[in-house]
Amino acid sequence: MLAIEARDVTKTYGEGRLAVPVLRGVSLSVARGEVVALEGPSGSGKTTLLCILGCLLTPSSGRIAIDGQDVDPHRADRLWKVRRRSIGFVFQQFNLFPSLTATENVQYTLNLRGWRGRKATREADRVLDQVGLGHRKDFRPRDLSGGQKQRVAVARALAGSAPLILADEPTGNLDSEAGAQVLDLFRSLAKVENRGLMIVTHDPSVRSIADRVISIRDGQLTTGEAN
Amino acid sequence: MVDLALKMILDDKTRFAITVLGVGFAVALVLTQVGLFFGLLDNASVTIDRLDADLWVTARNTPNVDFANPFPESYVQRVRSVPGVTRADNLIVWYAIVSLPSGAKEQVVYYGLENFPLWNFPWDVASGDPSDLRRGRYVMLDESAERRFGAFEAGDYREFLGRRLKIIGKTRGARSFTTSPIAFVDYGLAQALAPDELEGRTTFVIVKLDPNADPIAVAAEIRRRLPYNDVYTKADWASASQHYWIESTGLGLTIFLTVFLGALVGVVIVAQTLYASVAEHLSEFGTVKALGGRNLDVYGIIAEQATFAAALGYGVGFLFAQALGPVLEQLDMRMIITPTVYVMVFVGTLALCLAASALSFRKVASLDPAIVFRG
């Protein structure tokens, strides 16, 4: 089953003579349990594609389906439902809530997804144990190392049952050792939990853990998927 | 449920303390000003409220109970003959100059009645017996006069308009809007103190009605029989006396401006600190949206923070106003804050804090959750 499928996705900013095409008919897919790396130079359209796949932005044309269900791009006001239900995010800057502990960071996302009370607490504990932070549950982000913060972010993305996880430069702020640990963890958990994982990166080490590598240049995929 | 709003706002305790103190200051200002306003208004009508009369007959266009105009005292006979009237008596309210032992002179408002106990007046007697007032040149003075007259006791003498009167007791809570102390004397003595204006004349006729009588109908009949006088029910006369002071002194406008400025201070402080807090946590709000939070969820966070600031700020202001009450009482300034006022100020504080957070709502409403991918 495909975690996500994109067909002929285009995105153009501006109109008329000021129109700037950023994506030019991108098609790709990520299956559940598959790890895909998306590479490309700055300005190639990576972030725009990631935003569209993450339902943070609507495409100018094309079709997106997540876990087999079409996303209606004309209902931009409903995209939050898709994000809440089906997508886990990992950001380069971690984007943890500094005032919340590791457990609370995970629990808050679960609360947004409708998980409440002990059910949410058990799930948060489970994923934090999985990422090896069972002993740091009550620590706030400021008391965690960069690698530990990113593990909390991974736990947050895995919490619940989102079929798709999108990671933006997850090793960008980590040293090579911590980065390698996070990538290994990411890969194994995506496989074990049968989630589709797309990692946008400049980091060559990501290639080693990816099942497939897709490259994008000037808004078009150049390798790994047909345009 | 993880309470992100609370955790976020408590993460910067200094900023939050400033917000709460700002709201508390505004609430204390509003409560104190409104309390003093009602305290002053109560002074303007306290004798009307306490005197056991259902109707008041005044000279035409008398503006309030303190500024009375004389009219023939025989009019009381016409009032007594009206069906439904159980009792009607003349009441004199007039000013006198009192010579103090220090040589200074002070003004006093005196109330003259033939039979004080029948009208349950004065209503709070600290010492002495009002029924003794008719026995001679006696006077009872309110305790609040001590601030101006100096200490006095029963048995002391004071000179009222050149006549030596013996103080035979003290009352409590009898104050006038003008802050002149209130004295109580026999009706005949009240006339004798100002013979040029009051001989054969009174300033009010106070009326007690039969329990089954219709006050409006009886008032109309008195007006018919005394066409050159005004007739008020107790409530209308109290209201007229209060409105005179509100309108003629600009007191109402002053209080309105103070309350408005107090509220404005609170709104500005809350709006400024909330806006700064939202601007500082913008990436966190972006994360909430990216994780699937709606605008409503983000509004909820900001609204909860505003509500929390309002509730705590109100508590601070409430405690401050409570502590200030006894201090002001020592200075002869009474604050009257009814439960309704407390509730209204709380609701107003909450509403204004939420309104102040509207600026922050606008900022996050337009926030693009894709900022999370832009470093």
Coordinates of C-alpha atoms in Angstrom, one line a residue:
Chain A
M1 CA 0.0 0.0 0.0
L2 CA 1.3 3.4 -0.9
A3 CA 1.7 5.9 2.0
I4 CA 1.6 8.7 -0.5
E5 CA 1.3 9.1 -4.2
A6 CA 1.7 12.3 -6.2
R7 CA 0.7 12.6 -9.9
D8 CA 1.7 15.5 -12.2
V9 CA 2.0 18.0 -9.4
T10 CA 2.8 21.5 -10.5
K11 CA 3.2 24.7 -8.4
T12 CA 3.5 28.2 -9.8
Y13 CA 3.9 31.3 -7.7
G14 CA 2.6 34.5 -9.0
E15 CA 0.6 35.1 -12.2
G16 CA 1.0 36.3 -15.8
R17 CA 4.4 37.7 -16.6
L18 CA 5.4 37.4 -12.9
A19 CA 4.6 33.7 -12.8
V20 CA 7.4 31.5 -11.4
P21 CA 7.0 27.8 -12.0
V22 CA 8.6 25.9 -9.1
L23 CA 7.3 22.4 -9.7
R24 CA 6.8 21.1 -13.2
G25 CA 4.7 17.9 -13.2
V26 CA 6.2 15.9 -10.4
S27 CA 5.1 12.3 -9.9
L28 CA 6.3 10.1 -7.1
S29 CA 5.2 7.6 -4.5
V30 CA 6.3 6.2 -1.2
A31 CA 5.1 2.8 0.0
R32 CA 4.4 1.9 3.6
G33 CA 7.6 0.5 5.1
E34 CA 9.8 2.2 2.4
V35 CA 12.4 4.9 3.1
V36 CA 12.9 7.4 0.3
A37 CA 15.5 10.2 0.2
L38 CA 14.8 13.3 -1.8
E39 CA 17.9 15.3 -2.8
G40 CA 18.4 18.4 -4.8
P41 CA 20.3 21.7 -4.7
S42 CA 19.0 24.9 -3.2
G43 CA 16.1 26.4 -5.2
S44 CA 15.3 23.0 -6.9
G45 CA 11.8 22.9 -5.4
K46 CA 12.5 20.4 -2.6
T47 CA 10.8 22.5 0.2
T48 CA 7.8 23.3 -2.0
L49 CA 7.4 19.7 -2.8
L50 CA 7.7 18.7 0.8
C51 CA 5.1 21.3 1.8
I52 CA 2.7 20.0 -0.9
L53 CA 3.2 16.4 0.2
G54 CA 2.8 17.5 3.8
C55 CA -0.5 19.2 2.9
L56 CA 0.9 22.5 4.1
L57 CA 0.5 24.0 0.6
T58 CA -1.9 23.3 -2.2
P59 CA -0.6 22.4 -5.7
S60 CA -1.5 24.5 -8.8
S61 CA -2.5 21.2 -10.4
G62 CA -2.0 17.5 -10.0
R63 CA -3.3 15.0 -7.5
I64 CA -2.1 13.8 -4.1
A65 CA -3.3 10.6 -2.4
I66 CA -2.3 9.7 1.2
D67 CA -2.8 6.1 2.3
G68 CA -5.0 5.6 -0.7
Q69 CA -7.3 8.5 -0.1
D70 CA -7.3 11.5 -2.4
V71 CA -6.6 14.9 -0.9
D72 CA -8.9 17.6 -2.2
P73 CA -6.6 20.5 -2.9
H74 CA -9.6 22.8 -3.3
R75 CA -10.4 22.4 0.4
A76 CA -7.4 24.1 1.8
D77 CA -9.3 24.8 4.9
R78 CA -9.6 21.0 5.5
L79 CA -5.9 20.1 5.0
W80 CA -5.3 20.3 8.8
K81 CA -7.4 17.2 9.1
V82 CA -5.1 15.3 6.8
R83 CA -2.0 16.5 8.6
R84 CA -3.5 15.6 12.0
R85 CA -4.6 12.1 10.9
S86 CA -2.0 11.0 8.4
I87 CA 1.3 12.8 8.5
G88 CA 4.1 12.9 11.0
F89 CA 6.8 15.6 10.7
V90 CA 10.4 15.8 11.7
F91 CA 12.0 19.2 11.2
Q92 CA 15.6 20.3 10.9
Q93 CA 15.2 22.8 13.8
F94 CA 13.4 20.0 15.9
N95 CA 10.5 22.4 16.5
L96 CA 9.8 21.0 20.0
F97 CA 7.8 23.1 22.4
P98 CA 10.4 24.4 24.8
S99 CA 8.0 24.7 27.7
L100 CA 6.9 21.0 27.5
T101 CA 8.8 17.9 28.6
A102 CA 9.7 15.2 26.2
T103 CA 6.6 13.2 27.1
E104 CA 4.4 16.3 26.9
N105 CA 5.7 17.2 23.5
V106 CA 4.7 13.8 22.2
Q107 CA 1.4 13.8 24.2
Y108 CA 0.4 17.2 22.8
T109 CA 0.6 15.8 19.2
L110 CA -1.5 12.8 20.3
N111 CA -4.0 15.2 22.0
L112 CA -4.4 17.0 18.7
R113 CA -5.0 13.6 17.1
G114 CA -7.8 12.9 19.5
W115 CA -5.8 10.7 22.0
R116 CA -6.6 11.5 25.6
G117 CA -5.6 10.6 29.1
R118 CA -3.8 7.3 29.9
K119 CA -4.1 6.1 26.3
A120 CA -2.0 9.1 25.2
T121 CA 0.4 8.7 28.1
R122 CA 1.0 5.0 27.3
E123 CA 1.6 5.8 23.6
A124 CA 4.0 8.6 24.4
D125 CA 5.9 6.4 26.8
R126 CA 6.0 3.6 24.2
V127 CA 7.5 5.7 21.4
L128 CA 9.9 7.5 23.7
D129 CA 11.1 4.1 24.9
Q130 CA 11.5 3.0 21.2
V131 CA 13.8 6.0 20.5
G132 CA 15.8 5.2 23.6
L133 CA 14.7 8.2 25.7
G134 CA 12.7 6.4 28.3
H135 CA 15.1 7.9 30.9
R136 CA 14.7 11.4 29.7
K137 CA 10.9 11.6 29.5
D138 CA 10.6 14.5 32.0
F139 CA 13.4 16.5 30.5
R140 CA 12.6 19.7 28.7
P141 CA 14.3 20.3 25.3
R142 CA 16.7 22.8 26.8
D143 CA 18.1 19.9 28.9
L144 CA 18.5 17.5 26.0
S145 CA 21.4 17.2 23.5
G146 CA 20.7 17.9 19.8
G147 CA 20.5 14.1 19.1
Q148 CA 18.1 13.6 22.0
K149 CA 15.9 16.4 20.8
Q150 CA 15.7 14.9 17.3
R151 CA 14.8 11.6 18.9
V152 CA 12.0 13.3 20.7
A153 CA 10.9 14.8 17.3
V154 CA 11.1 11.3 15.8
A155 CA 9.0 9.9 18.6
R156 CA 6.5 12.7 18.1
A157 CA 6.2 11.8 14.4
L158 CA 5.8 8.1 15.1
A159 CA 3.2 8.6 17.9
G160 CA -0.2 7.6 16.8
S161 CA -0.6 5.8 13.5
A162 CA 0.2 8.3 10.7
P163 CA 1.1 6.2 7.6
L164 CA 3.5 8.9 6.3
I165 CA 6.4 10.6 7.9
L166 CA 8.1 13.6 6.3
A167 CA 11.5 14.6 7.5
D168 CA 13.2 17.8 6.5
E169 CA 17.0 17.6 6.9
P170 CA 16.7 15.6 10.1
T171 CA 20.5 15.4 10.5
G172 CA 21.1 19.0 9.5
N173 CA 21.7 20.2 13.1
L174 CA 23.5 17.1 14.4
D175 CA 27.1 15.9 14.4
S176 CA 27.9 12.9 12.2
E177 CA 27.7 10.4 15.1
A178 CA 24.3 11.6 16.4
G179 CA 23.1 12.0 12.8
A180 CA 24.0 8.4 12.0
Q181 CA 22.2 7.1 15.1
V182 CA 19.1 9.1 14.3
L183 CA 19.1 7.8 10.7
D184 CA 19.5 4.2 11.9
L185 CA 16.7 4.6 14.4
F186 CA 14.5 6.2 11.8
R187 CA 15.0 3.5 9.3
S188 CA 14.4 0.6 11.7
L189 CA 11.3 2.2 13.2
A190 CA 9.8 3.1 9.8
K191 CA 10.3 -0.6 8.8
V192 CA 9.0 -2.0 12.1
E193 CA 6.0 0.3 12.2
N194 CA 5.3 0.0 8.5
R195 CA 5.3 3.7 7.9
G196 CA 6.3 5.4 4.6
L197 CA 9.3 7.7 5.3
M198 CA 10.5 10.5 3.0
I199 CA 13.7 12.3 4.0
V200 CA 14.6 15.6 2.3
T201 CA 18.3 16.0 2.7
H202 CA 21.7 17.3 1.6
D203 CA 23.4 14.7 3.7
P204 CA 25.1 11.9 1.6
S205 CA 24.9 9.5 4.5
V206 CA 21.1 9.4 4.1
R207 CA 21.6 7.6 0.8
S208 CA 23.0 4.6 2.8
I209 CA 19.8 4.0 4.7
A210 CA 17.3 4.9 1.9
D211 CA 15.6 2.2 -0.2
R212 CA 15.4 4.7 -3.0
V213 CA 16.9 8.1 -3.8
I214 CA 15.0 10.7 -5.8
S215 CA 16.7 13.8 -7.1
I216 CA 15.0 17.0 -8.1
R217 CA 16.4 19.8 -10.2
D218 CA 14.6 22.9 -11.5
G219 CA 11.2 21.6 -10.3
Q220 CA 11.5 18.2 -12.1
L221 CA 12.5 14.8 -10.8
T222 CA 15.7 13.7 -12.5
T223 CA 16.3 10.2 -11.0
G224 CA 14.3 7.6 -9.1
E225 CA 10.8 8.4 -10.3
A226 CA 9.3 9.1 -13.7
N227 CA 8.3 12.7 -14.4
Chain B
M1 CA -4.5 16.9 28.1
V2 CA -1.3 18.8 27.8
D3 CA -2.0 22.5 28.6
L4 CA 0.3 24.1 26.2
A5 CA -1.1 27.6 26.8
L6 CA -0.5 27.5 30.5
K7 CA 3.0 26.0 30.1
M8 CA 3.9 28.5 27.5
I9 CA 2.8 31.5 29.5
L10 CA 4.5 30.3 32.7
D11 CA 7.7 29.6 30.8
D12 CA 8.4 33.3 31.0
K13 CA 7.4 34.1 34.5
T14 CA 8.7 37.7 34.5
R15 CA 6.6 38.7 31.5
F16 CA 3.6 36.9 32.9
A17 CA 4.0 38.6 36.3
I18 CA 4.2 42.0 34.5
T19 CA 1.0 41.2 32.6
V20 CA -0.8 40.1 35.8
L21 CA 0.3 43.2 37.7
G22 CA -0.8 45.4 34.9
V23 CA -4.2 43.9 34.8
G24 CA -4.3 44.0 38.6
F25 CA -3.4 47.7 38.6
A26 CA -6.2 48.4 36.1
V27 CA -8.7 46.3 38.1
A28 CA -7.7 48.0 41.4
L29 CA -8.1 51.4 39.8
V30 CA -11.5 50.6 38.4
L31 CA -12.8 49.0 41.6
T32 CA -11.5 51.8 43.8
Q33 CA -12.9 54.5 41.6
V34 CA -16.3 52.9 41.2
G35 CA -16.3 52.0 44.9
L36 CA -15.6 55.6 45.9
F37 CA -18.2 56.8 43.4
F38 CA -20.9 54.7 44.9
G39 CA -19.7 55.7 48.4
L40 CA -20.1 59.4 47.5
L41 CA -23.5 58.7 45.8
D42 CA -24.6 56.9 49.0
N43 CA -23.7 60.0 51.0
A44 CA -25.9 62.0 48.6
S45 CA -29.0 60.0 49.5
V46 CA -28.2 58.1 52.7
T47 CA -30.6 60.2 54.8
I48 CA -33.4 59.7 52.2
D49 CA -32.7 56.0 52.1
R50 CA -32.7 55.7 55.9
L51 CA -35.5 58.0 56.9
D52 CA -38.7 55.9 57.2
A53 CA -40.7 58.1 54.7
D54 CA -42.6 56.8 51.6
L55 CA -43.1 60.2 50.0
W56 CA -41.2 63.5 50.1
V57 CA -42.8 66.9 49.5
T58 CA -40.3 69.6 48.5
A59 CA -40.4 73.2 47.3
R60 CA -40.7 73.5 43.6
N61 CA -37.4 72.7 41.8
T62 CA -35.5 71.7 44.9
P63 CA -32.5 70.0 43.3
N64 CA -31.4 67.7 46.2
V65 CA -31.9 67.0 49.9
D66 CA -29.0 69.2 50.9
F67 CA -30.1 72.3 49.0
A68 CA -33.6 72.8 50.4
N69 CA -35.9 75.7 49.8
P70 CA -38.4 76.7 52.5
F71 CA -42.2 76.8 52.0
P72 CA -45.1 77.3 54.5
E73 CA -45.1 74.7 57.2
S74 CA -48.9 74.7 57.3
Y75 CA -48.9 72.8 54.0
V76 CA -48.4 69.7 56.1
Q77 CA -52.1 69.9 57.1
R78 CA -53.1 69.5 53.5
V79 CA -50.9 66.5 53.2
R80 CA -52.3 64.9 56.3
S81 CA -55.8 65.2 54.9
V82 CA -55.0 63.1 51.8
P83 CA -56.5 59.6 51.9
G84 CA -53.8 56.9 52.3
V85 CA -51.5 59.1 54.4
T86 CA -50.8 57.6 57.8
R87 CA -48.5 60.3 59.0
A88 CA -47.0 63.5 57.6
D89 CA -44.5 65.7 59.4
N90 CA -42.4 68.8 58.6
L91 CA -38.6 68.2 58.2
I92 CA -36.1 71.0 58.1
V93 CA -32.7 70.5 56.4
W94 CA -30.6 73.6 56.6
Y95 CA -27.0 74.8 57.0
A96 CA -25.4 76.3 60.1
I97 CA -22.1 77.7 60.9
V98 CA -20.5 76.1 64.0
S99 CA -18.0 78.0 66.1
L100 CA -15.3 75.6 67.4
P101 CA -13.4 75.9 70.7
S102 CA -10.3 76.6 68.6
G103 CA -12.0 79.7 67.2
A104 CA -12.4 78.2 63.8
K105 CA -15.8 78.0 62.1
E106 CA -17.1 75.0 60.2
Q107 CA -20.3 74.3 58.3
V108 CA -22.8 71.7 59.4
V109 CA -26.0 70.4 57.8
Y110 CA -28.7 70.0 60.4
Y111 CA -31.9 67.9 60.3
G112 CA -34.9 69.2 62.4
L113 CA -37.8 67.0 63.3
E114 CA -40.5 67.0 66.0
N115 CA -40.4 63.3 66.7
F116 CA -37.2 61.5 65.5
P117 CA -38.0 58.0 66.8
L118 CA -41.2 57.9 64.8
W119 CA -39.2 58.2 61.6
N120 CA -36.5 55.8 62.8
F121 CA -34.1 58.7 62.4
P122 CA -31.1 58.9 63.0
W123 CA -30.8 55.3 62.2
D124 CA -27.5 54.4 63.9
V125 CA -27.1 56.0 67.3
A126 CA -23.7 55.6 69.0
S127 CA -24.7 57.3 72.2
G128 CA -27.6 59.4 73.6
D129 CA -31.4 59.2 72.9
P130 CA -32.9 61.2 69.9
S131 CA -36.2 61.5 71.8
D132 CA -34.4 63.8 74.2
L133 CA -33.7 66.4 71.5
R134 CA -37.1 68.0 72.0
R135 CA -36.3 68.7 75.7
G136 CA -34.1 71.7 75.1
R137 CA -31.3 73.3 73.1
Y138 CA -29.7 70.0 72.4
V139 CA -28.0 68.5 69.4
M140 CA -26.7 65.1 68.3
L141 CA -23.7 65.0 66.0
D142 CA -22.4 62.4 63.8
E143 CA -19.0 60.8 64.7
S144 CA -17.6 61.7 61.3
A145 CA -17.7 65.4 62.5
E146 CA -14.7 64.7 64.7
R147 CA -12.3 65.0 61.8
R148 CA -13.4 68.6 61.3
F149 CA -14.7 69.6 64.8
G150 CA -12.1 67.8 66.8
A151 CA -13.0 65.4 69.6
F152 CA -16.3 66.0 71.3
E153 CA -18.4 64.1 73.9
A154 CA -21.9 64.2 75.2
G155 CA -22.1 67.1 77.6
D156 CA -19.9 69.4 75.5
Y157 CA -21.3 72.6 74.1
R158 CA -20.8 74.0 70.6
E159 CA -22.1 77.3 69.2
F160 CA -24.5 76.9 66.3
L161 CA -25.2 80.3 64.5
G162 CA -24.4 82.1 67.7
R163 CA -26.5 79.8 70.0
R164 CA -24.9 77.5 72.5
L165 CA -26.2 73.9 72.0
K166 CA -25.4 71.0 74.2
I167 CA -24.3 67.8 72.6
I168 CA -26.3 64.9 74.0
G169 CA -25.2 62.1 71.8
K170 CA -23.4 60.8 68.7
T171 CA -24.6 59.0 65.6
R172 CA -22.8 56.9 63.0
G173 CA -22.9 56.9 59.2
A174 CA -24.8 60.2 58.7
R175 CA -22.8 62.0 56.0
S176 CA -23.7 64.5 53.3
F177 CA -22.4 64.6 49.8
T178 CA -20.7 68.0 50.5
T179 CA -18.8 66.3 53.4
S180 CA -20.4 68.8 55.8
P181 CA -21.1 66.9 59.1
I182 CA -24.7 66.1 59.9
A183 CA -26.4 67.3 63.1
F184 CA -29.8 66.5 64.5
V185 CA -31.9 69.1 66.4
D186 CA -35.5 69.5 67.4
Y187 CA -37.8 71.0 64.7
G188 CA -38.5 74.2 66.8
L189 CA -34.8 74.7 67.4
A190 CA -34.1 74.2 63.7
Q191 CA -36.4 77.1 62.9
A192 CA -35.0 79.2 65.7
L193 CA -31.5 78.8 64.4
A194 CA -32.4 80.6 61.2
P195 CA -35.5 82.6 62.0
D196 CA -35.3 84.9 59.0
E197 CA -35.6 82.0 56.5
L198 CA -37.4 79.4 58.5
E199 CA -39.9 81.0 60.9
G200 CA -43.3 79.4 60.1
R201 CA -41.6 77.5 57.3
T202 CA -40.3 74.1 56.6
T203 CA -38.1 72.6 53.8
F204 CA -39.8 69.2 53.4
V205 CA -42.9 67.3 54.4
I206 CA -42.2 63.7 54.8
V207 CA -45.0 61.2 54.4
K208 CA -45.7 57.7 55.7
L209 CA -48.4 55.9 53.8
D210 CA -51.0 53.3 54.7
P211 CA -49.6 49.9 53.7
N212 CA -52.4 49.4 51.2
A213 CA -52.1 52.9 49.7
D214 CA -50.8 53.4 46.2
P215 CA -47.8 55.7 46.4
I216 CA -48.2 57.0 42.9
A217 CA -51.9 57.8 43.4
V218 CA -51.3 59.5 46.8
A219 CA -48.4 61.5 45.3
A220 CA -50.7 62.6 42.5
E221 CA -53.3 63.7 44.9
I222 CA -50.8 65.7 47.0
R223 CA -49.5 67.4 43.9
R224 CA -53.1 68.4 43.1
R225 CA -53.5 69.9 46.5
L226 CA -50.1 71.5 46.6
P227 CA -49.6 72.7 43.0
Y228 CA -46.5 74.8 43.8
N229 CA -44.6 71.9 45.4
D230 CA -42.9 68.8 44.0
V231 CA -43.7 65.3 45.3
Y232 CA -41.4 62.4 45.1
T233 CA -41.4 58.7 46.1
K234 CA -38.5 57.7 48.3
A235 CA -36.7 56.0 45.4
D236 CA -37.3 58.9 43.0
W237 CA -36.1 61.5 45.5
A238 CA -32.9 59.5 46.2
S239 CA -32.3 59.1 42.5
A240 CA -32.9 62.9 41.9
S241 CA -30.5 63.8 44.7
Q242 CA -27.8 61.5 43.3
H243 CA -28.2 62.6 39.7
Y244 CA -27.9 66.3 40.7
W245 CA -24.4 65.6 42.0
I246 CA -23.4 63.4 39.1
E247 CA -24.5 65.9 36.5
S248 CA -23.7 69.2 38.2
T249 CA -20.3 68.3 39.4
G250 CA -19.1 66.3 36.4
L251 CA -18.5 63.5 38.8
G252 CA -20.1 61.0 36.4
L253 CA -17.8 62.1 33.6
T254 CA -14.8 62.0 35.9
I255 CA -15.5 58.5 37.0
F256 CA -16.3 57.4 33.5
L257 CA -12.9 58.8 32.3
T258 CA -11.0 57.1 35.2
V259 CA -12.7 53.8 34.5
F260 CA -12.1 54.1 30.8
L261 CA -8.4 55.0 31.4
G262 CA -8.1 52.1 33.8
A263 CA -9.6 49.7 31.3
L264 CA -7.4 51.2 28.6
V265 CA -4.2 50.6 30.7
G266 CA -5.2 47.0 31.2
V267 CA -6.0 46.4 27.6
V268 CA -2.8 48.0 26.4
I269 CA -0.7 46.0 28.8
V270 CA -2.4 42.7 28.0
A271 CA -2.4 43.4 24.2
Q272 CA 1.3 44.4 24.2
T273 CA 2.5 41.5 26.3
L274 CA 0.4 38.9 24.6
Y275 CA 1.4 40.2 21.2
A276 CA 5.1 40.1 22.2
S277 CA 4.6 36.6 23.6
V278 CA 2.9 35.4 20.4
A279 CA 5.6 37.0 18.2
E280 CA 8.3 35.3 20.3
H281 CA 6.5 31.9 20.0
L282 CA 5.5 32.3 16.4
S283 CA 7.4 29.2 15.3
E284 CA 5.7 27.2 18.1
F285 CA 2.3 28.3 16.8
G286 CA 3.5 27.4 13.3
T287 CA 4.4 23.9 14.6
V288 CA 0.9 23.6 16.2
K289 CA -0.6 24.3 12.8
A290 CA 1.8 22.0 11.0
L291 CA 1.0 19.2 13.3
G292 CA -2.7 19.5 12.4
G293 CA -3.9 22.3 14.7
R294 CA -6.6 24.6 13.4
N295 CA -6.7 28.3 13.7
L296 CA -9.3 27.6 16.4
D297 CA -6.8 25.5 18.4
V298 CA -4.2 28.4 18.2
Y299 CA -6.9 30.9 19.2
G300 CA -7.7 28.7 22.1
I301 CA -4.1 28.8 23.3
I302 CA -4.1 32.6 23.1
A303 CA -7.6 33.0 24.6
E304 CA -6.6 30.7 27.5
Q305 CA -3.6 32.8 28.2
A306 CA -5.6 36.0 28.1
T307 CA -8.2 34.4 30.4
F308 CA -5.6 33.3 32.8
A309 CA -4.0 36.8 32.9
A310 CA -7.5 38.3 33.4
A311 CA -8.4 35.9 36.3
L312 CA -5.1 36.3 38.2
G313 CA -5.0 40.1 37.5
Y314 CA -8.5 40.4 38.8
G315 CA -7.5 38.5 41.9
V316 CA -4.6 40.9 42.5
G317 CA -6.8 44.0 41.9
F318 CA -9.5 42.6 44.1
L319 CA -7.1 42.0 47.0
F320 CA -5.6 45.5 46.5
A321 CA -9.1 47.1 46.6
Q322 CA -10.0 45.1 49.7
A323 CA -6.9 46.2 51.4
L324 CA -7.4 49.8 50.4
G325 CA -11.0 49.9 51.8
P326 CA -10.1 50.2 55.5
V327 CA -7.3 52.7 54.8
L328 CA -9.7 55.0 52.9
E329 CA -12.3 54.5 55.7
Q330 CA -9.7 56.1 58.1
L331 CA -9.7 59.1 55.8
D332 CA -13.5 59.3 55.9
M333 CA -13.8 58.0 52.3
R334 CA -16.1 55.2 51.9
M335 CA -15.9 52.6 49.1
I336 CA -19.1 50.8 48.4
I337 CA -18.6 47.8 46.0
T338 CA -21.6 45.6 45.6
P339 CA -21.4 42.0 44.5
T340 CA -22.9 43.1 41.2
V341 CA -20.0 45.5 40.6
Y342 CA -17.5 42.8 41.4
V343 CA -19.1 40.5 38.9
M344 CA -19.4 43.2 36.3
V345 CA -15.7 44.3 36.7
F346 CA -14.7 40.6 36.4
V347 CA -16.7 40.1 33.3
G348 CA -15.4 43.4 31.9
T349 CA -11.8 42.4 32.7
L350 CA -12.3 39.0 31.0
A351 CA -13.9 40.6 27.9
L352 CA -11.3 43.3 27.6
C353 CA -8.4 40.8 28.0
L354 CA -9.9 38.6 25.3
A355 CA -10.4 41.7 23.1
A356 CA -6.8 42.7 23.7
S357 CA -5.7 39.3 22.5
A358 CA -7.5 39.9 19.1
L359 CA -4.4 41.6 17.8
S360 CA -2.5 38.4 18.5
F361 CA -5.3 36.3 16.9
R362 CA -4.8 38.3 13.7
K363 CA -1.1 37.6 13.7
V364 CA -1.5 33.8 14.0
A365 CA -4.5 33.6 11.7
S366 CA -2.3 34.7 8.8
L367 CA 0.6 32.5 10.0
D368 CA 1.7 30.0 7.3
P369 CA 2.4 26.6 8.9
A370 CA 5.0 26.0 6.2
I371 CA 7.3 28.3 8.2
V372 CA 8.4 25.1 10.0
F373 CA 10.3 24.1 6.9
R374 CA 12.0 27.5 6.4
G375 CA 14.4 27.2 9.3

